[in-house]
PDB file of C-alpha atoms in Angstrom:
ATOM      1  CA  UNK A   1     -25.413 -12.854  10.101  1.00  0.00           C
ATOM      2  CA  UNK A   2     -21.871 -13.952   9.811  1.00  0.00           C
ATOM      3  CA  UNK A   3     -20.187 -15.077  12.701  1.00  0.00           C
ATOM      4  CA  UNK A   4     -17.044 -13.299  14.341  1.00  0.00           C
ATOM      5  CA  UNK A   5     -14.933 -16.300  13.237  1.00  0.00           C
ATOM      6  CA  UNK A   6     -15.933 -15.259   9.594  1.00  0.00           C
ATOM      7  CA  UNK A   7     -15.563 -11.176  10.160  1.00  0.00           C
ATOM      8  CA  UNK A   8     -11.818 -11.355  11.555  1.00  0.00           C
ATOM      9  CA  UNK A   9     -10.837 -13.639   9.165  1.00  0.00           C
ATOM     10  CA  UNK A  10     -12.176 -11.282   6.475  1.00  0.00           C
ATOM     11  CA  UNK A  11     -10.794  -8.094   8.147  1.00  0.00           C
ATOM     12  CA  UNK A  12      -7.350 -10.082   7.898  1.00  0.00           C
ATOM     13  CA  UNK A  13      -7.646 -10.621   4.279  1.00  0.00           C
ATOM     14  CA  UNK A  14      -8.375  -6.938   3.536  1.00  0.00           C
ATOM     15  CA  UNK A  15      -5.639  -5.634   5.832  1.00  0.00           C
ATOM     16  CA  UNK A  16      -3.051  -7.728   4.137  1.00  0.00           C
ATOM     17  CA  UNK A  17      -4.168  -5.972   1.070  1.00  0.00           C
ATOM     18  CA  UNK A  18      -3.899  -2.819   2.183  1.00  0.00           C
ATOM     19  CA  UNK A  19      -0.200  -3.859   3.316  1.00  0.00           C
ATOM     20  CA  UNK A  20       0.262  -4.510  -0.283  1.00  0.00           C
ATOM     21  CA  UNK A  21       1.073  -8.614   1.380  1.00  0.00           C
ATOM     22  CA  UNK A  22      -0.490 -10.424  -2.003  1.00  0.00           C
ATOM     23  CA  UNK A  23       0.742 -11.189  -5.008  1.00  0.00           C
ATOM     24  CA  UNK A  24      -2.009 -11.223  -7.866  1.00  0.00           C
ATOM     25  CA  UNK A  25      -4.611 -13.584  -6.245  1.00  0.00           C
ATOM     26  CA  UNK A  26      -2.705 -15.979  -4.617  1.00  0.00           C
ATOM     27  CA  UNK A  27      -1.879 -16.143  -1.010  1.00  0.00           C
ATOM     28  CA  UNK A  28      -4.057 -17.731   1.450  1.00  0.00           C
ATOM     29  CA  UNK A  29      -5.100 -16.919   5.080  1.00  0.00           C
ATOM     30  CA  UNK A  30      -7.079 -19.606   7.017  1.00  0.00           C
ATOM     31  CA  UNK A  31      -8.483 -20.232  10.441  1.00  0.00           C
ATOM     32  CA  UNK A  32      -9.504 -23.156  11.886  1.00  0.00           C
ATOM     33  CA  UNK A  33     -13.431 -23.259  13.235  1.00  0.00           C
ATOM     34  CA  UNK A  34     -13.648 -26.652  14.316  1.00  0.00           C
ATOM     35  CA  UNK A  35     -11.224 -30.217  14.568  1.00  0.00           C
ATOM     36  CA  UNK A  36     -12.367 -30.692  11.415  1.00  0.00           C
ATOM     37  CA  UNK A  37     -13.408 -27.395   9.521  1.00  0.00           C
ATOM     38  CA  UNK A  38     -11.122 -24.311   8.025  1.00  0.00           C
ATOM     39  CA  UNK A  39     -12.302 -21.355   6.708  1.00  0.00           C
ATOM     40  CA  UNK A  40     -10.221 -19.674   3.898  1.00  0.00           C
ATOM     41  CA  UNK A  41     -10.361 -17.333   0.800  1.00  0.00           C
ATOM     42  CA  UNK A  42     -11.978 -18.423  -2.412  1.00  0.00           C
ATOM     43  CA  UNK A  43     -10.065 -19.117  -4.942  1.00  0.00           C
ATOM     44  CA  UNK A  44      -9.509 -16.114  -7.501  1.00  0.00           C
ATOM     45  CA  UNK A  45     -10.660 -13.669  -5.515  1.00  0.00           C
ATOM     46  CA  UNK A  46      -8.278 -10.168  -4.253  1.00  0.00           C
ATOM     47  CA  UNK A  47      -7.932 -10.123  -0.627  1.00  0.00           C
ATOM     48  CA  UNK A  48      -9.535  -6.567  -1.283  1.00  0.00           C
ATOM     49  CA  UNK A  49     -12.580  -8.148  -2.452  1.00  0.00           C
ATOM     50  CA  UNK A  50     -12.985 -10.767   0.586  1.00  0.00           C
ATOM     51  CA  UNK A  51     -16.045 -10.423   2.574  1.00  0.00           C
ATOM     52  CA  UNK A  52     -17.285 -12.463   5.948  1.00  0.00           C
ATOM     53  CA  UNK A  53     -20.423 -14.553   3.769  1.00  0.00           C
ATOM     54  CA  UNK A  54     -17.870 -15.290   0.794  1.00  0.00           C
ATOM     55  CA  UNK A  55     -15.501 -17.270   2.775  1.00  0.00           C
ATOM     56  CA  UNK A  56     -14.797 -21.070   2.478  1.00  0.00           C
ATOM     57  CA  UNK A  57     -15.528 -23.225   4.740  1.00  0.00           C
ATOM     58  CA  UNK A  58     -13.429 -26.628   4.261  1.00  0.00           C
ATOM     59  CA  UNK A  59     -13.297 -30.054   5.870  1.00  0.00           C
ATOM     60  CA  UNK A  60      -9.978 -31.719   5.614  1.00  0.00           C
ATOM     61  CA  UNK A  61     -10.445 -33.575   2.571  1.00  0.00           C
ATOM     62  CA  UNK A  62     -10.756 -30.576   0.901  1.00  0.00           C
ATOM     63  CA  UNK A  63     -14.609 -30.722   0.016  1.00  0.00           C
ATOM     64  CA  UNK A  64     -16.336 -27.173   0.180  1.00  0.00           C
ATOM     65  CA  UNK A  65     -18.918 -27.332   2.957  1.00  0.00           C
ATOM     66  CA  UNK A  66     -20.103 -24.033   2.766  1.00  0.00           C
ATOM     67  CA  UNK A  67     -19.621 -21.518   0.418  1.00  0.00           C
ATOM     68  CA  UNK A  68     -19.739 -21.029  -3.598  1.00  0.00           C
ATOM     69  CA  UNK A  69     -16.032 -20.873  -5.746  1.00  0.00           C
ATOM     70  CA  UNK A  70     -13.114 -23.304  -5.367  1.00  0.00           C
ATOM     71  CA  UNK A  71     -10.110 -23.178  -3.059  1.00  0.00           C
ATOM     72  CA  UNK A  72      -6.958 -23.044  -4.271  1.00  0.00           C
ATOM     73  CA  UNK A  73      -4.704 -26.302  -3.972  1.00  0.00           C
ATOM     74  CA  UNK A  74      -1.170 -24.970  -2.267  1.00  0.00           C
ATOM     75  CA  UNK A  75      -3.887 -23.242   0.236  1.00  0.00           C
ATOM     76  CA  UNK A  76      -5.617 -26.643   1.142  1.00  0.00           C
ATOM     77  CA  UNK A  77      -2.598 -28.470   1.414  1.00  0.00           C
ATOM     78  CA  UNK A  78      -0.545 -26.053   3.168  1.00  0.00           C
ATOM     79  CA  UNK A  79      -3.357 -25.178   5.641  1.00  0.00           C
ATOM     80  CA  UNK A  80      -5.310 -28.199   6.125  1.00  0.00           C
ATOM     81  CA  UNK A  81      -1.730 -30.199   7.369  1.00  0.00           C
ATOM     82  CA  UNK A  82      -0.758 -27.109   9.340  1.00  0.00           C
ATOM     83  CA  UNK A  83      -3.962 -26.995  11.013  1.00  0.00           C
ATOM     84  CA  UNK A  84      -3.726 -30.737  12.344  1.00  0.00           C
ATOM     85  CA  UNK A  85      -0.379 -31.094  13.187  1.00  0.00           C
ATOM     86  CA  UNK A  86       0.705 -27.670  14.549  1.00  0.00           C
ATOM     87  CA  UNK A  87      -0.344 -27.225  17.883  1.00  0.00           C
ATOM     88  CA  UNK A  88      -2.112 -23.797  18.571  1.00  0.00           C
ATOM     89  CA  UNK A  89      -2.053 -22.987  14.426  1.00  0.00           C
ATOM     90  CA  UNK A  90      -5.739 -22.075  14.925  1.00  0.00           C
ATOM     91  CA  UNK A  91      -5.285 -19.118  12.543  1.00  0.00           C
ATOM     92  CA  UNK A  92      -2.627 -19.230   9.796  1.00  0.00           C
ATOM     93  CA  UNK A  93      -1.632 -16.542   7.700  1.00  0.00           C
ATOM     94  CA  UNK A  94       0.471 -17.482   4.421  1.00  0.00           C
ATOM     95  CA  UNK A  95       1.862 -14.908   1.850  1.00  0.00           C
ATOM     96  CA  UNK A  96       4.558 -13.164  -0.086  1.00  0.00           C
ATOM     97  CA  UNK A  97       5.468  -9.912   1.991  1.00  0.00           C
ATOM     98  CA  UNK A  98       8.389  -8.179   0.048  1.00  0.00           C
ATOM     99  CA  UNK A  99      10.889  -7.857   3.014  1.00  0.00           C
ATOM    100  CA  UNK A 100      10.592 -11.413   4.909  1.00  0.00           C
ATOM    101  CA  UNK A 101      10.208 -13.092   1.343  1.00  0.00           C
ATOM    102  CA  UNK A 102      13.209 -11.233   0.611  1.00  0.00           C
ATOM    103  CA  UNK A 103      14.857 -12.852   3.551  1.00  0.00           C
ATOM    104  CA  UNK A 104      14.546 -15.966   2.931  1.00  0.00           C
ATOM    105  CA  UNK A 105      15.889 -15.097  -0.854  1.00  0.00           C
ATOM    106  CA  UNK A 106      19.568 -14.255   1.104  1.00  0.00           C
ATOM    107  CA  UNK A 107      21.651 -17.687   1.433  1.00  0.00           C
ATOM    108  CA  UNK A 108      21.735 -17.860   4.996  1.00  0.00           C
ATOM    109  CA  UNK A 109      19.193 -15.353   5.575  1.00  0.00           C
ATOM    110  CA  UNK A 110      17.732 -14.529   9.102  1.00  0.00           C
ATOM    111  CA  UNK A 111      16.624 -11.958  11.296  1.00  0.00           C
ATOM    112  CA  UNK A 112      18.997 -10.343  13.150  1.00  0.00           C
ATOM    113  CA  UNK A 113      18.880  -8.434  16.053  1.00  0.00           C
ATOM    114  CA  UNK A 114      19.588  -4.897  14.590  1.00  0.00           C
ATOM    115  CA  UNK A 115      16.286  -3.087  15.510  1.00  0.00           C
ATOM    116  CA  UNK A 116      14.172  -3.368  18.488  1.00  0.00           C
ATOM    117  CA  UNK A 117      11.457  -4.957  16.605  1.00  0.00           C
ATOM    118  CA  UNK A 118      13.457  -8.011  16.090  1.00  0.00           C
ATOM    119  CA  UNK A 119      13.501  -8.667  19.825  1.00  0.00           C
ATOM    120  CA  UNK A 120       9.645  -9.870  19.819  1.00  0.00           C
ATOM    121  CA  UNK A 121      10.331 -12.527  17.898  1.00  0.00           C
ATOM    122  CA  UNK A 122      13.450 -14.052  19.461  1.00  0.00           C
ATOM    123  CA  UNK A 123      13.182 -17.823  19.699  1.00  0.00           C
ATOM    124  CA  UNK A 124      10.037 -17.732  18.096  1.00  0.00           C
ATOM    125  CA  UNK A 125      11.168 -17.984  14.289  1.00  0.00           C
ATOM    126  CA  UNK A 126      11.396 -21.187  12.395  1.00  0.00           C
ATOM    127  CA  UNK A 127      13.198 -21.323   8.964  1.00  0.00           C
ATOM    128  CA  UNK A 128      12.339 -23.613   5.897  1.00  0.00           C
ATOM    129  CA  UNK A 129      15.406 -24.344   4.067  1.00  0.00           C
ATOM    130  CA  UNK A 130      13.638 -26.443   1.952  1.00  0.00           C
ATOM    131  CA  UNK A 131      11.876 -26.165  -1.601  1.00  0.00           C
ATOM    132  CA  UNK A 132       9.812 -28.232  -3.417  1.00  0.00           C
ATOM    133  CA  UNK A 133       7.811 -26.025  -5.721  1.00  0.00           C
ATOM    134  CA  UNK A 134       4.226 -25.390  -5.597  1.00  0.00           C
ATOM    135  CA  UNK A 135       2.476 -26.798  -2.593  1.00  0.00           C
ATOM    136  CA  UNK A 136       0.450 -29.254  -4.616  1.00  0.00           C
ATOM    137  CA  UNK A 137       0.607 -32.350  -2.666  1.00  0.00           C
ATOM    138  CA  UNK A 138       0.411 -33.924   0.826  1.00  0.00           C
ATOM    139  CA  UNK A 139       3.833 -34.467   1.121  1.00  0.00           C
ATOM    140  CA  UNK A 140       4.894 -30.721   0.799  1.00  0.00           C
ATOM    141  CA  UNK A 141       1.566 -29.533   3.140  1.00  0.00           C
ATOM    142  CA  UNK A 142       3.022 -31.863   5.648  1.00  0.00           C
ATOM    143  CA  UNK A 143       6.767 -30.873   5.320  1.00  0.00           C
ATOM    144  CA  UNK A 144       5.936 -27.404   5.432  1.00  0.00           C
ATOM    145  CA  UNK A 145       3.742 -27.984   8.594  1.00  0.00           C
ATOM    146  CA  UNK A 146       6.878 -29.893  10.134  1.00  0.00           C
ATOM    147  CA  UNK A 147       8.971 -26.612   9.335  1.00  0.00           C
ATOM    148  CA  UNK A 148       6.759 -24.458  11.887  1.00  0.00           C
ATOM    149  CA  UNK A 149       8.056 -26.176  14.562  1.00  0.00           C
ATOM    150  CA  UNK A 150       7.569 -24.699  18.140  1.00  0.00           C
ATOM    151  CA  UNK A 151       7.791 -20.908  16.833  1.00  0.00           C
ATOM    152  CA  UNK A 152       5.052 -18.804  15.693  1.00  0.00           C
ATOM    153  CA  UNK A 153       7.028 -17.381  12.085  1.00  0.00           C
ATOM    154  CA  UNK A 154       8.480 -19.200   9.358  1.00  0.00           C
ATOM    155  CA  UNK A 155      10.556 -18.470   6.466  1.00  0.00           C
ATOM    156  CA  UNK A 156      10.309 -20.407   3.626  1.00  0.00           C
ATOM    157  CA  UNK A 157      13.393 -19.984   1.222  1.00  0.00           C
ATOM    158  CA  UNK A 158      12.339 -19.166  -2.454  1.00  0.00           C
ATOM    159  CA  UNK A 159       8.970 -18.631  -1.239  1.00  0.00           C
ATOM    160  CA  UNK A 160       7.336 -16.462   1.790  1.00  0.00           C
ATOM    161  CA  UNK A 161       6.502 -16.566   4.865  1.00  0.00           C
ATOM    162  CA  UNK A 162       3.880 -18.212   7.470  1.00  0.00           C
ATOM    163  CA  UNK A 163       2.551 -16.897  10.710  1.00  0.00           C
ATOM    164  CA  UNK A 164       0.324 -19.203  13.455  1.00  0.00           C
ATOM    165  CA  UNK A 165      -1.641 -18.214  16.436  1.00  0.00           C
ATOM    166  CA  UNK A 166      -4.719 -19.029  18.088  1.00  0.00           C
ATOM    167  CA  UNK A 167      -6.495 -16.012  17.104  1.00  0.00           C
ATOM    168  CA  UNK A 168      -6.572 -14.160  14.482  1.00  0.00           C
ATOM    169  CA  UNK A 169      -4.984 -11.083  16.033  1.00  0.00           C
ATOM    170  CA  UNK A 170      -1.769 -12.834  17.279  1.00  0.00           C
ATOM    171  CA  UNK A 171      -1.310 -13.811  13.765  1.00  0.00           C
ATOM    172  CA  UNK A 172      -1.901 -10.828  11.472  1.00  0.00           C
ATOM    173  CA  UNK A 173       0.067  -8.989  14.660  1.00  0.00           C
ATOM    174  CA  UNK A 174       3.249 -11.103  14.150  1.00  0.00           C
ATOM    175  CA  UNK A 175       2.592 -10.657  10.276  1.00  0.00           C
ATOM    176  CA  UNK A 176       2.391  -7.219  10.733  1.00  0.00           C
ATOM    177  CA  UNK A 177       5.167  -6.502  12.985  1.00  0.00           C
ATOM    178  CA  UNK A 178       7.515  -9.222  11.174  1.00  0.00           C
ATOM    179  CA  UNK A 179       7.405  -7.784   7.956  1.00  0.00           C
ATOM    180  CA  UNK A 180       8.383  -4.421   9.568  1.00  0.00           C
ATOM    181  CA  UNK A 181      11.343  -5.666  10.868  1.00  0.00           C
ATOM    182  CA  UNK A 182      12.090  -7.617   8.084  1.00  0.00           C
ATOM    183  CA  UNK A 183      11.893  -3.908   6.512  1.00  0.00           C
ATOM    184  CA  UNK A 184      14.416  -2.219   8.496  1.00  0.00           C
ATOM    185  CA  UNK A 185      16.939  -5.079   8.227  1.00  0.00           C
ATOM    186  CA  UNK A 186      16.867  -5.456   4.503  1.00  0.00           C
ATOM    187  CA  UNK A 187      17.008  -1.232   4.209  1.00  0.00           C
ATOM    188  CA  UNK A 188      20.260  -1.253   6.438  1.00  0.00           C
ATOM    189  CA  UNK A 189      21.615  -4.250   4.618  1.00  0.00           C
ATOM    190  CA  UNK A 190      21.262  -2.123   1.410  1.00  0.00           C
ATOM    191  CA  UNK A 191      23.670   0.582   2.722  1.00  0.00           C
ATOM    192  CA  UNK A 192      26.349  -1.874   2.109  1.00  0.00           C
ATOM    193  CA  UNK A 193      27.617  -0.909   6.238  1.00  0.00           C
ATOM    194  CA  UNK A 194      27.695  -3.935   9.102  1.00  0.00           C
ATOM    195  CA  UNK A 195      24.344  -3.986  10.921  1.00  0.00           C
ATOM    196  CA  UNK A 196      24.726  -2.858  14.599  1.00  0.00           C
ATOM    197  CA  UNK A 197      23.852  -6.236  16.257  1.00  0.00           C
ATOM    198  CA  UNK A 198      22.002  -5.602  19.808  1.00  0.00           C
ATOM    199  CA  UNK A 199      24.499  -7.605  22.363  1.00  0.00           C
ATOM    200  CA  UNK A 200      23.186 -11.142  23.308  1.00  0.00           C
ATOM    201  CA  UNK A 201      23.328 -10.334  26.950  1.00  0.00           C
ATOM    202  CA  UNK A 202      21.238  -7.726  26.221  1.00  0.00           C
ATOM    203  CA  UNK A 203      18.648  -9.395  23.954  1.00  0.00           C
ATOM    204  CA  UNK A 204      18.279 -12.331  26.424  1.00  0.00           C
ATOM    205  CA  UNK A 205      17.495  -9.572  29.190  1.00  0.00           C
ATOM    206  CA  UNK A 206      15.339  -7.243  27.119  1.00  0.00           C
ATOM    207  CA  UNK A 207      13.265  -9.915  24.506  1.00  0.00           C
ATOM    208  CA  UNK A 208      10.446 -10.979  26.978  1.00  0.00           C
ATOM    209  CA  UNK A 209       9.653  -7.108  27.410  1.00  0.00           C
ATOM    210  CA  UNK A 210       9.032  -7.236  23.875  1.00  0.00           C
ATOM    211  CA  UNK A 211       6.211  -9.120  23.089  1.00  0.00           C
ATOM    212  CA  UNK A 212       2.271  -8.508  24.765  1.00  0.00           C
ATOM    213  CA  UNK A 213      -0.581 -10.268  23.215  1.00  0.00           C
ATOM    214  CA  UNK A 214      -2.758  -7.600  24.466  1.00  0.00           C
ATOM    215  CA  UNK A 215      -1.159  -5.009  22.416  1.00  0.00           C
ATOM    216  CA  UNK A 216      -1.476  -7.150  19.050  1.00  0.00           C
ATOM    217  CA  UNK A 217      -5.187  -7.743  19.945  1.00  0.00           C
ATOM    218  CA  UNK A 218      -5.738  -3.501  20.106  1.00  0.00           C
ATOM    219  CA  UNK A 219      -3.352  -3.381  17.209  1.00  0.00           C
ATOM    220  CA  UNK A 220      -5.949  -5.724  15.513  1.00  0.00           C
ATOM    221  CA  UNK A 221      -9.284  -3.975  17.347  1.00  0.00           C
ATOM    222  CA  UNK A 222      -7.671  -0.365  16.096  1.00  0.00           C
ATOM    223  CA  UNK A 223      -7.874  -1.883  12.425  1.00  0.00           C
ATOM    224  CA  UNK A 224     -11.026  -3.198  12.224  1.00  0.00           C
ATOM    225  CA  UNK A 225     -12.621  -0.177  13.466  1.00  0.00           C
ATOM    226  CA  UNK A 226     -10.774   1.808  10.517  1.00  0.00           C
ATOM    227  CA  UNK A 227     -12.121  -1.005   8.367  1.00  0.00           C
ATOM    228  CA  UNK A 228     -15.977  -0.874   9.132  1.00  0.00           C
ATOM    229  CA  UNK A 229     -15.090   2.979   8.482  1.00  0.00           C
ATOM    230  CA  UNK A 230     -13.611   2.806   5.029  1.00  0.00           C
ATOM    231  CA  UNK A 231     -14.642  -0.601   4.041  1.00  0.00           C
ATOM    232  CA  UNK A 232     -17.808  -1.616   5.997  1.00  0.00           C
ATOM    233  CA  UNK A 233     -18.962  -4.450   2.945  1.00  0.00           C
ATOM    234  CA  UNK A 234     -16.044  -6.809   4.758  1.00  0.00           C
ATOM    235  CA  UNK A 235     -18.127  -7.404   7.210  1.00  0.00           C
ATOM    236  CA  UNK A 236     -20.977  -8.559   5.432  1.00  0.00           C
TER     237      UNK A 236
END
């Protein structure tokens, strides 16, 4: 029977597919079991085709400890360093989403406070001006783990986004809700018109309001139920 480790992190992987988050079959999502032990998506597989049993499980050298396929490289080397050296990155959640990847595409590019969807994340967002190619190496796992900082989101320029949490839920929730307001900004930006910026005064009053962990874990509860509905094999 899989554990509940293995089921969320599967549910995860199919919900980012039906979010339309991947890009072919790359993109990784990860969460940490152990001090020593990750699980993640096999290599080569669609997010739509992740189940619980067909998981990963890695140590930090990168050998396969349980589980048959390969894991992709950028995924060890991003998630292994993030997983050691972020504090609290117990789950992390790396992809392509078209709005926050098209963020970090703008020179400059951040999230501004035009929507009220914005306001969770204030102080919270880290952004990776850097870009080194392909994550195929130590050193770029462990300068993209140094760009997470003490935030929960980061945008990597020319390349996508990252979200950490300790569970599962906190991350795909920030995912989720990121992306969304990544969404809104980039569809007033098109209109060519200045974004209506939310005061300062008014964001530093309003932003704690924003954000309640127990909302993104029944955001998260809410899809898995619709999941063992329409999709019960993720579980398996």
């Amino acid at each position: 029977m899989p554990t509940q480790d293995r089921i969320d992190l599967a549910a995860v992987c199919r919900l980012g597919a039906r979010n339309g988050w991947q890009r072919g079959v790359d993109n990784h999502f990860s969460l940490a079991v152990s001090e020593t032990h990750f699980l993640v998506n096999s290599r080569g597989l669609h997010w739509s085709e992740v189940t619980a049993s067909n998981l990963l499980l890695l140590d930090h050298e990168g050998t396969v400890v349980e589980g048959e396929g390969e894991v992709e490289r950028s995924a060890f080397f991003i998630h292994s360093h993030i997983h050691r050296h972020v504090p609290g990155a117990r789950c992390v959640l790396h992809a392509h989403p078209t709005y926050a990847t098209a963020l970090g595409c703008i020179k400059g590019g951040r999230l501004e406070n035009c929507h009220q969807d914005a306001l969770r994340f204030h102080g919270r967002v880290s952004y990776d001006n850097g870009f080194n190619g392909s994550a195929f190496d130590d050193q770029e796992g462990a300068r993209i783990a140094n760009s997470v900082g003490s935030g929960s989101v980061v945008v990597h320029a020319h390349h996508g986004i990252t979200t950490v949490a300790q569970t599962v839920a906190q991350a795909f929730d920030d995912f989720y809700n990121f992306e969304v307001a990544c969404e809104y900004q980039m569809i007033a930006m098109a209109t060519g018109q200045p974004l209506q910026i939310i005061p300062q005064e008014d964001v530093n009053l309003l932003a704690p309001g924003m954000f309640e962990t127990r909302q993104g874990e029944m955001h998260f509860e809410a899809m898995k139920r619709i999941l063992h509905k329409q999709e019960p094999n993720f579980a398996h």
